PDB file of C-alpha atoms in Angstrom:
ATOM      1  CA  GLN A   1      -8.263 -19.595  17.234  1.00 84.00           C
ATOM      2  CA  SER A   2      -9.206 -15.326  16.448  1.00 89.00           C
ATOM      3  CA  VAL A   3     -12.433 -14.815  15.838  1.00 93.00           C
ATOM      4  CA  LEU A   4     -11.911 -12.446  13.359  1.00 97.00           C
ATOM      5  CA  THR A   5      -9.060 -13.679  10.639  1.00 98.00           C
ATOM      6  CA  GLN A   6      -5.822 -12.057   9.672  1.00 98.00           C
ATOM      7  CA  PRO A   7      -2.582 -13.416   7.850  1.00 98.00           C
ATOM      8  CA  PRO A   8       0.176 -14.589  10.568  1.00 97.00           C
ATOM      9  CA  SER A   9       3.246 -12.835   8.844  1.00 97.00           C
ATOM     10  CA  ALA A  10       3.143 -10.370   5.723  1.00 98.00           C
ATOM     11  CA  SER A  11       6.706  -8.952   3.818  1.00 97.00           C
ATOM     12  CA  GLY A  12       8.137  -5.915   1.620  1.00 97.00           C
ATOM     13  CA  THR A  13      11.029  -4.136   0.639  1.00 97.00           C
ATOM     14  CA  PRO A  14      11.325  -0.775   1.331  1.00 97.00           C
ATOM     15  CA  GLY A  15       9.270   1.689  -0.318  1.00 97.00           C
ATOM     16  CA  GLN A  16       7.346  -1.195  -1.947  1.00 97.00           C
ATOM     17  CA  ARG A  17       3.273  -1.603  -0.816  1.00 98.00           C
ATOM     18  CA  VAL A  18       1.652  -3.733   1.107  1.00 98.00           C
ATOM     19  CA  THR A  19      -1.389  -4.935   1.877  1.00 98.00           C
ATOM     20  CA  ILE A  20      -3.253  -6.796   5.373  1.00 98.00           C
ATOM     21  CA  SER A  21      -6.673  -8.496   5.035  1.00 98.00           C
ATOM     22  CA  CYS A  22      -8.849  -9.151   8.124  1.00 98.00           C
ATOM     23  CA  SER A  23     -11.435 -12.047   7.724  1.00 98.00           C
ATOM     24  CA  GLY A  24     -14.792 -11.159   9.565  1.00 97.00           C
ATOM     25  CA  SER A  25     -18.674 -11.727   9.401  1.00 97.00           C
ATOM     26  CA  SER A  26     -22.243 -10.658   9.808  1.00 96.00           C
ATOM     27  CA  SER A  27     -21.820  -9.581  13.682  1.00 96.00           C
ATOM     28  CA  ASN A  28     -18.816  -7.393  12.804  1.00 97.00           C
ATOM     29  CA  ILE A  29     -17.788  -6.241  10.290  1.00 98.00           C
ATOM     30  CA  GLY A  30     -21.539  -6.510   7.973  1.00 97.00           C
ATOM     31  CA  SER A  31     -22.407  -4.553  11.087  1.00 97.00           C
ATOM     32  CA  ASN A  32     -19.272  -2.008  12.106  1.00 97.00           C
ATOM     33  CA  THR A  33     -16.557   0.034  11.105  1.00 97.00           C
ATOM     34  CA  VAL A  34     -12.923  -1.323  12.220  1.00 98.00           C
ATOM     35  CA  ASN A  35      -9.600  -0.285  13.927  1.00 98.00           C
ATOM     36  CA  TRP A  36      -6.506  -0.999  13.363  1.00 98.00           C
ATOM     37  CA  TYR A  37      -4.030  -0.920  15.783  1.00 98.00           C
ATOM     38  CA  GLN A  38       0.670  -1.196  15.619  1.00 98.00           C
ATOM     39  CA  GLN A  39       2.373  -2.279  17.881  1.00 98.00           C
ATOM     40  CA  LEU A  40       5.725  -2.662  17.826  1.00 97.00           C
ATOM     41  CA  PRO A  41       8.259  -4.865  19.628  1.00 94.00           C
ATOM     42  CA  GLY A  42       7.544  -5.051  23.111  1.00 94.00           C
ATOM     43  CA  THR A  43       5.590  -1.848  23.336  1.00 97.00           C
ATOM     44  CA  ALA A  44       1.906  -1.056  23.699  1.00 98.00           C
ATOM     45  CA  PRO A  45      -0.605  -1.368  21.043  1.00 98.00           C
ATOM     46  CA  LYS A  46      -0.861   2.416  18.686  1.00 98.00           C
ATOM     47  CA  LEU A  47      -4.350   3.155  17.208  1.00 98.00           C
ATOM     48  CA  LEU A  48      -3.202   3.404  13.267  1.00 98.00           C
ATOM     49  CA  ILE A  49      -7.193   3.752  11.661  1.00 98.00           C
ATOM     50  CA  TYR A  50     -10.404   4.010  13.515  1.00 98.00           C
ATOM     51  CA  SER A  51     -14.087   4.319  11.291  1.00 97.00           C
ATOM     52  CA  ASN A  52     -12.716   1.912   8.471  1.00 98.00           C
ATOM     53  CA  ASN A  53     -10.690   4.385   7.283  1.00 98.00           C
ATOM     54  CA  GLN A  54      -9.525   7.354   9.552  1.00 98.00           C
ATOM     55  CA  ARG A  55      -6.225   7.918  10.614  1.00 98.00           C
ATOM     56  CA  PRO A  56      -5.322   9.850  13.962  1.00 97.00           C
ATOM     57  CA  SER A  57      -3.761  12.953  13.978  1.00 96.00           C
ATOM     58  CA  GLY A  58      -0.050  11.944  13.515  1.00 96.00           C
ATOM     59  CA  VAL A  59      -0.458   9.035  11.553  1.00 98.00           C
ATOM     60  CA  PRO A  60       1.103   9.083   7.971  1.00 97.00           C
ATOM     61  CA  ASP A  61      -1.187   9.286   5.201  1.00 96.00           C
ATOM     62  CA  ARG A  62       0.873   5.778   3.958  1.00 97.00           C
ATOM     63  CA  PHE A  63      -1.485   3.986   6.376  1.00 98.00           C
ATOM     64  CA  SER A  64      -5.415   3.182   4.331  1.00 98.00           C
ATOM     65  CA  GLY A  65      -8.580   1.397   5.660  1.00 98.00           C
ATOM     66  CA  SER A  66     -10.394   0.339   3.777  1.00 98.00           C
ATOM     67  CA  LYS A  67     -13.736  -2.287   4.490  1.00 98.00           C
ATOM     68  CA  SER A  68     -16.406  -4.090   2.047  1.00 97.00           C
ATOM     69  CA  GLY A  69     -18.969  -6.368   3.165  1.00 97.00           C
ATOM     70  CA  THR A  70     -17.149  -8.562   6.269  1.00 97.00           C
ATOM     71  CA  SER A  71     -13.121  -7.731   5.462  1.00 98.00           C
ATOM     72  CA  ALA A  72     -11.065  -5.622   5.126  1.00 98.00           C
ATOM     73  CA  SER A  73      -7.846  -4.171   4.410  1.00 98.00           C
ATOM     74  CA  LEU A  74      -5.260  -2.034   5.371  1.00 98.00           C
ATOM     75  CA  ALA A  75      -2.844  -0.973   3.610  1.00 98.00           C
ATOM     76  CA  ILE A  76       0.824   0.380   3.685  1.00 98.00           C
ATOM     77  CA  SER A  77       2.992   2.828   0.748  1.00 97.00           C
ATOM     78  CA  GLY A  78       6.356   3.915   0.912  1.00 97.00           C
ATOM     79  CA  LEU A  79       6.972   0.498   3.585  1.00 98.00           C
ATOM     80  CA  GLN A  80       9.514   1.824   6.122  1.00 97.00           C
ATOM     81  CA  SER A  81      11.819  -0.363   8.122  1.00 97.00           C
ATOM     82  CA  GLU A  82      10.374   1.119  11.602  1.00 96.00           C
ATOM     83  CA  ASP A  83       6.797  -0.439  10.001  1.00 97.00           C
ATOM     84  CA  GLU A  84       8.325  -3.655  11.218  1.00 97.00           C
ATOM     85  CA  ALA A  85       5.888  -4.953  13.810  1.00 98.00           C
ATOM     86  CA  ASP A  86       2.762  -6.622  15.057  1.00 98.00           C
ATOM     87  CA  TYR A  87      -1.280  -4.871  13.051  1.00 98.00           C
ATOM     88  CA  TYR A  88      -4.171  -5.994  14.833  1.00 98.00           C
ATOM     89  CA  CYS A  89      -7.820  -5.743  12.715  1.00 98.00           C
ATOM     90  CA  ALA A  90     -10.747  -4.839  15.683  1.00 98.00           C
ATOM     91  CA  ALA A  91     -14.581  -4.739  15.470  1.00 98.00           C
ATOM     92  CA  TRP A  92     -17.521  -5.046  17.544  1.00 98.00           C
ATOM     93  CA  ASP A  93     -19.475  -7.724  17.258  1.00 97.00           C
ATOM     94  CA  ASP A  94     -22.559  -7.528  18.578  1.00 96.00           C
ATOM     95  CA  SER A  95     -22.979 -11.104  19.629  1.00 93.00           C
ATOM     96  CA  LEU A  96     -23.032 -11.778  23.315  1.00 88.00           C
ATOM     97  CA  ASN A  97     -25.107  -8.819  24.329  1.00 87.00           C
ATOM     98  CA  GLY A  98     -21.877  -7.341  22.436  1.00 93.00           C
ATOM     99  CA  HIS A  99     -18.089  -7.142  22.590  1.00 96.00           C
ATOM    100  CA  VAL A 100     -14.850  -6.221  21.201  1.00 97.00           C
ATOM    101  CA  VAL A 101     -13.410  -9.000  19.260  1.00 97.00           C
ATOM    102  CA  PHE A 102      -9.377  -9.248  17.455  1.00 98.00           C
ATOM    103  CA  GLY A 103      -7.843 -10.576  14.550  1.00 98.00           C
ATOM    104  CA  GLY A 104      -4.426 -13.264  15.620  1.00 97.00           C
ATOM    105  CA  GLY A 105      -2.495 -10.494  14.703  1.00 98.00           C
ATOM    106  CA  THR A 106      -0.209  -9.630  11.021  1.00 98.00           C
ATOM    107  CA  LYS A 107       3.209  -9.825  11.663  1.00 98.00           C
ATOM    108  CA  LEU A 108       5.331  -7.243   9.090  1.00 98.00           C
ATOM    109  CA  THR A 109       8.382  -8.122   8.284  1.00 97.00           C
ATOM    110  CA  VAL A 110      10.490  -5.340   6.575  1.00 97.00           C
ATOM    111  CA  LEU A 111      13.069  -6.978   4.278  1.00 93.00           C
TER     112      LEU A 111
ATOM    113  CA  GLN B   1      -1.091  15.250  27.130  1.00 96.00           C
ATOM    114  CA  VAL B   2      -2.918  12.092  27.666  1.00 97.00           C
ATOM    115  CA  GLN B   3      -0.677   9.797  30.233  1.00 98.00           C
ATOM    116  CA  LEU B   4      -2.306   5.936  31.101  1.00 98.00           C
ATOM    117  CA  VAL B   5       0.374   5.462  33.645  1.00 98.00           C
ATOM    118  CA  GLN B   6      -0.210   1.572  35.183  1.00 98.00           C
ATOM    119  CA  SER B   7       0.420  -0.397  38.626  1.00 98.00           C
ATOM    120  CA  GLY B   8       3.683  -2.589  38.695  1.00 98.00           C
ATOM    121  CA  ALA B   9       4.017  -6.076  37.431  1.00 98.00           C
ATOM    122  CA  GLU B  10       2.221  -9.236  40.382  1.00 98.00           C
ATOM    123  CA  VAL B  11       3.436 -12.292  40.343  1.00 98.00           C
ATOM    124  CA  LYS B  12       0.350 -14.738  41.530  1.00 98.00           C
ATOM    125  CA  LYS B  13      -0.323 -17.865  42.418  1.00 98.00           C
ATOM    126  CA  PRO B  14      -3.486 -19.814  41.040  1.00 98.00           C
ATOM    127  CA  GLY B  15      -6.385 -19.079  43.084  1.00 98.00           C
ATOM    128  CA  ALA B  16      -5.563 -16.203  44.251  1.00 98.00           C
ATOM    129  CA  SER B  17      -6.323 -12.182  42.947  1.00 98.00           C
ATOM    130  CA  VAL B  18      -5.063  -9.714  41.034  1.00 98.00           C
ATOM    131  CA  LYS B  19      -5.837  -6.224  41.128  1.00 98.00           C
ATOM    132  CA  VAL B  20      -4.298  -3.401  38.293  1.00 98.00           C
ATOM    133  CA  SER B  21      -4.910   0.485  38.369  1.00 98.00           C
ATOM    134  CA  CYS B  22      -4.380   2.502  35.906  1.00 98.00           C
ATOM    135  CA  LYS B  23      -4.228   5.993  36.520  1.00 98.00           C
ATOM    136  CA  ALA B  24      -5.252   8.891  34.282  1.00 98.00           C
ATOM    137  CA  SER B  25      -4.615  12.452  32.852  1.00 98.00           C
ATOM    138  CA  GLY B  26      -4.746  15.289  30.423  1.00 98.00           C
ATOM    139  CA  TYR B  27      -7.811  14.952  29.551  1.00 97.00           C
ATOM    140  CA  THR B  28     -11.365  15.165  31.874  1.00 97.00           C
ATOM    141  CA  PHE B  29     -11.394  11.329  33.171  1.00 97.00           C
ATOM    142  CA  THR B  30     -15.043  11.175  33.263  1.00 96.00           C
ATOM    143  CA  SER B  31     -16.000  11.803  29.405  1.00 96.00           C
ATOM    144  CA  TYR B  32     -14.472   8.324  28.516  1.00 97.00           C
ATOM    145  CA  GLY B  33     -14.584   5.124  28.965  1.00 97.00           C
ATOM    146  CA  ILE B  34     -11.831   2.959  29.982  1.00 98.00           C
ATOM    147  CA  SER B  35     -11.311  -1.101  28.267  1.00 98.00           C
ATOM    148  CA  TRP B  36      -9.237  -3.582  29.155  1.00 98.00           C
ATOM    149  CA  VAL B  37      -7.025  -5.421  26.551  1.00 98.00           C
ATOM    150  CA  ARG B  38      -4.934  -8.639  28.521  1.00 98.00           C
ATOM    151  CA  GLN B  39      -2.114 -10.356  25.776  1.00 98.00           C
ATOM    152  CA  ALA B  40      -0.866 -13.577  26.881  1.00 98.00           C
ATOM    153  CA  PRO B  41       3.132 -14.282  25.845  1.00 97.00           C
ATOM    154  CA  GLY B  42       3.886 -14.073  22.510  1.00 95.00           C
ATOM    155  CA  GLN B  43      -0.227 -14.007  21.539  1.00 97.00           C
ATOM    156  CA  GLY B  44      -2.379 -11.674  20.431  1.00 97.00           C
ATOM    157  CA  LEU B  45      -4.738  -9.145  21.846  1.00 98.00           C
ATOM    158  CA  GLU B  46      -7.871 -10.291  24.524  1.00 98.00           C
ATOM    159  CA  TRP B  47     -10.029  -7.150  25.324  1.00 98.00           C
ATOM    160  CA  MET B  48     -11.341  -7.580  28.576  1.00 98.00           C
ATOM    161  CA  GLY B  49     -14.487  -6.154  29.431  1.00 98.00           C
ATOM    162  CA  TRP B  50     -15.431  -2.614  29.724  1.00 98.00           C
ATOM    163  CA  ILE B  51     -15.979   1.362  32.022  1.00 97.00           C
ATOM    164  CA  SER B  52     -18.092   3.449  31.838  1.00 97.00           C
ATOM    165  CA  ALA B  53     -15.472   6.166  33.812  1.00 96.00           C
ATOM    166  CA  TYR B  54     -19.633   8.623  33.691  1.00 95.00           C
ATOM    167  CA  ASN B  55     -21.903   6.325  35.111  1.00 95.00           C
ATOM    168  CA  GLY B  56     -19.169   2.778  36.311  1.00 95.00           C
ATOM    169  CA  ASN B  57     -21.429   1.178  33.380  1.00 96.00           C
ATOM    170  CA  THR B  58     -19.016  -1.892  32.419  1.00 97.00           C
ATOM    171  CA  ASN B  59     -19.031  -4.932  30.167  1.00 97.00           C
ATOM    172  CA  TYR B  60     -17.306  -7.868  30.573  1.00 97.00           C
ATOM    173  CA  ALA B  61     -16.060 -10.446  28.136  1.00 96.00           C
ATOM    174  CA  GLN B  62     -18.435 -13.887  28.290  1.00 95.00           C
ATOM    175  CA  LYS B  63     -15.592 -15.119  28.666  1.00 95.00           C
ATOM    176  CA  LEU B  64     -14.421 -12.850  32.195  1.00 97.00           C
ATOM    177  CA  GLN B  65     -17.430 -13.116  33.474  1.00 94.00           C
ATOM    178  CA  GLY B  66     -18.054 -13.896  36.763  1.00 95.00           C
ATOM    179  CA  ARG B  67     -13.844 -13.107  37.635  1.00 98.00           C
ATOM    180  CA  VAL B  68     -13.093 -10.001  35.948  1.00 98.00           C
ATOM    181  CA  THR B  69     -14.358  -6.779  38.262  1.00 98.00           C
ATOM    182  CA  MET B  70     -13.875  -3.092  36.365  1.00 98.00           C
ATOM    183  CA  THR B  71     -13.652   0.092  38.688  1.00 98.00           C
ATOM    184  CA  THR B  72     -13.360   3.138  38.900  1.00 98.00           C
ATOM    185  CA  ASP B  73     -12.686   6.359  41.156  1.00 98.00           C
ATOM    186  CA  THR B  74     -13.195   9.472  39.787  1.00 97.00           C
ATOM    187  CA  SER B  75     -11.434  10.754  42.869  1.00 97.00           C
ATOM    188  CA  THR B  76      -8.370   9.901  41.188  1.00 98.00           C
ATOM    189  CA  SER B  77      -8.564   9.966  38.146  1.00 98.00           C
ATOM    190  CA  THR B  78      -7.556   5.909  37.911  1.00 98.00           C
ATOM    191  CA  ALA B  79      -9.823   2.925  37.287  1.00 98.00           C
ATOM    192  CA  TYR B  80      -8.988  -1.265  38.300  1.00 98.00           C
ATOM    193  CA  MET B  81      -9.021  -4.318  37.370  1.00 98.00           C
ATOM    194  CA  GLU B  82      -9.397  -7.371  39.407  1.00 98.00           C
ATOM    195  CA  LEU B  83      -9.307 -10.846  38.269  1.00 98.00           C
ATOM    196  CA  ARG B  84     -10.388 -13.603  40.546  1.00 98.00           C
ATOM    197  CA  SER B  85      -8.982 -17.158  40.792  1.00 98.00           C
ATOM    198  CA  LEU B  86      -6.310 -16.775  38.910  1.00 98.00           C
ATOM    199  CA  ARG B  87      -5.080 -19.890  36.677  1.00 98.00           C
ATOM    200  CA  SER B  88      -1.846 -19.685  34.871  1.00 97.00           C
ATOM    201  CA  ASP B  89      -3.022 -19.164  31.514  1.00 97.00           C
ATOM    202  CA  ASP B  90      -3.628 -15.166  32.690  1.00 98.00           C
ATOM    203  CA  THR B  91      -0.378 -14.825  32.461  1.00 98.00           C
ATOM    204  CA  ALA B  92      -0.418 -11.923  30.395  1.00 98.00           C
ATOM    205  CA  VAL B  93       0.740  -8.149  29.982  1.00 98.00           C
ATOM    206  CA  TYR B  94      -2.713  -6.325  30.610  1.00 98.00           C
ATOM    207  CA  TYR B  95      -3.073  -3.024  29.026  1.00 98.00           C
ATOM    208  CA  CYS B  96      -5.866   0.461  30.365  1.00 98.00           C
ATOM    209  CA  ALA B  97      -6.981   1.350  26.831  1.00 98.00           C
ATOM    210  CA  ARG B  98      -8.657   5.255  26.845  1.00 98.00           C
ATOM    211  CA  GLY B  99     -12.105   4.356  24.538  1.00 96.00           C
ATOM    212  CA  LYS B 100     -12.507   7.435  22.166  1.00 92.00           C
ATOM    213  CA  GLY B 101     -15.775   7.971  23.429  1.00 87.00           C
ATOM    214  CA  ASP B 102     -18.514   6.868  26.219  1.00 88.00           C
ATOM    215  CA  THR B 103     -19.101   4.036  24.956  1.00 91.00           C
ATOM    216  CA  ALA B 104     -17.850   0.668  24.849  1.00 92.00           C
ATOM    217  CA  MET B 105     -17.353   0.696  20.977  1.00 93.00           C
ATOM    218  CA  ALA B 106     -15.265   3.449  20.767  1.00 94.00           C
ATOM    219  CA  PRO B 107     -12.086   2.261  18.814  1.00 96.00           C
ATOM    220  CA  PHE B 108      -8.410   2.574  21.783  1.00 98.00           C
ATOM    221  CA  ASP B 109      -6.956   5.545  21.515  1.00 97.00           C
ATOM    222  CA  TYR B 110      -4.665   6.388  24.112  1.00 98.00           C
ATOM    223  CA  TRP B 111      -2.474   2.743  26.105  1.00 98.00           C
ATOM    224  CA  GLY B 112      -1.481   2.775  28.968  1.00 98.00           C
ATOM    225  CA  GLN B 113       2.863   1.080  28.927  1.00 98.00           C
ATOM    226  CA  GLY B 114       0.774  -2.137  30.243  1.00 98.00           C
ATOM    227  CA  THR B 115       1.211  -4.523  33.553  1.00 98.00           C
ATOM    228  CA  LEU B 116       2.562  -8.451  33.400  1.00 98.00           C
ATOM    229  CA  VAL B 117       1.210 -10.196  35.537  1.00 98.00           C
ATOM    230  CA  THR B 118       2.401 -13.992  36.603  1.00 98.00           C
ATOM    231  CA  VAL B 119       0.425 -16.231  37.946  1.00 98.00           C
ATOM    232  CA  SER B 120       2.987 -19.165  38.867  1.00 97.00           C
ATOM    233  CA  SER B 121       3.204 -21.662  41.819  1.00 95.00           C
TER     234      SER B 121
END
């Protein structure tokens, strides 16, 4: 059972906008920033969004992040077939001397 | 360009230890921390802990305390993760990841390719 809660799956058709939610608590998302990672099949994860809504260099602006209270969301607009991947949210958790917690991951299917 | 290159796959028996290496290049090694993240087959990501490459400070996941040790060799820009008393549920791909800063809270901006560790009798 992951500390951060994500839907196990999401789907959309090319060109659509999809959102993936990530729910936490006051000790993690409520008091720290959220990062999002994309993991394409058979590869290492890649940083997609950091500090709630910042995109690393090279990440298309189709990807955006937001946070409100103890929840966060990743939005993907103009969905493309290459966006089919697993997406994970992560945040620092202040409990237990501090540690990183991940969501269980959301498998995005492009129909 | 920043690269993290990990050591090869390992097969270990229950109760044994494994040490995975992560050689960094393309940046000043001591200016960033390294975290280790593992992924069991078909499962999600699990944070194992963090080490500062600047001063060797560590922060381990509570469930792995006492079984895991993270170290660095600044002369070779290499980070190591040793896991002892291996169990079957330690079977996973182990990733090293650079933190976007020298703090355990930093997001992971570069990742190694992963090392599969299989624990089987």
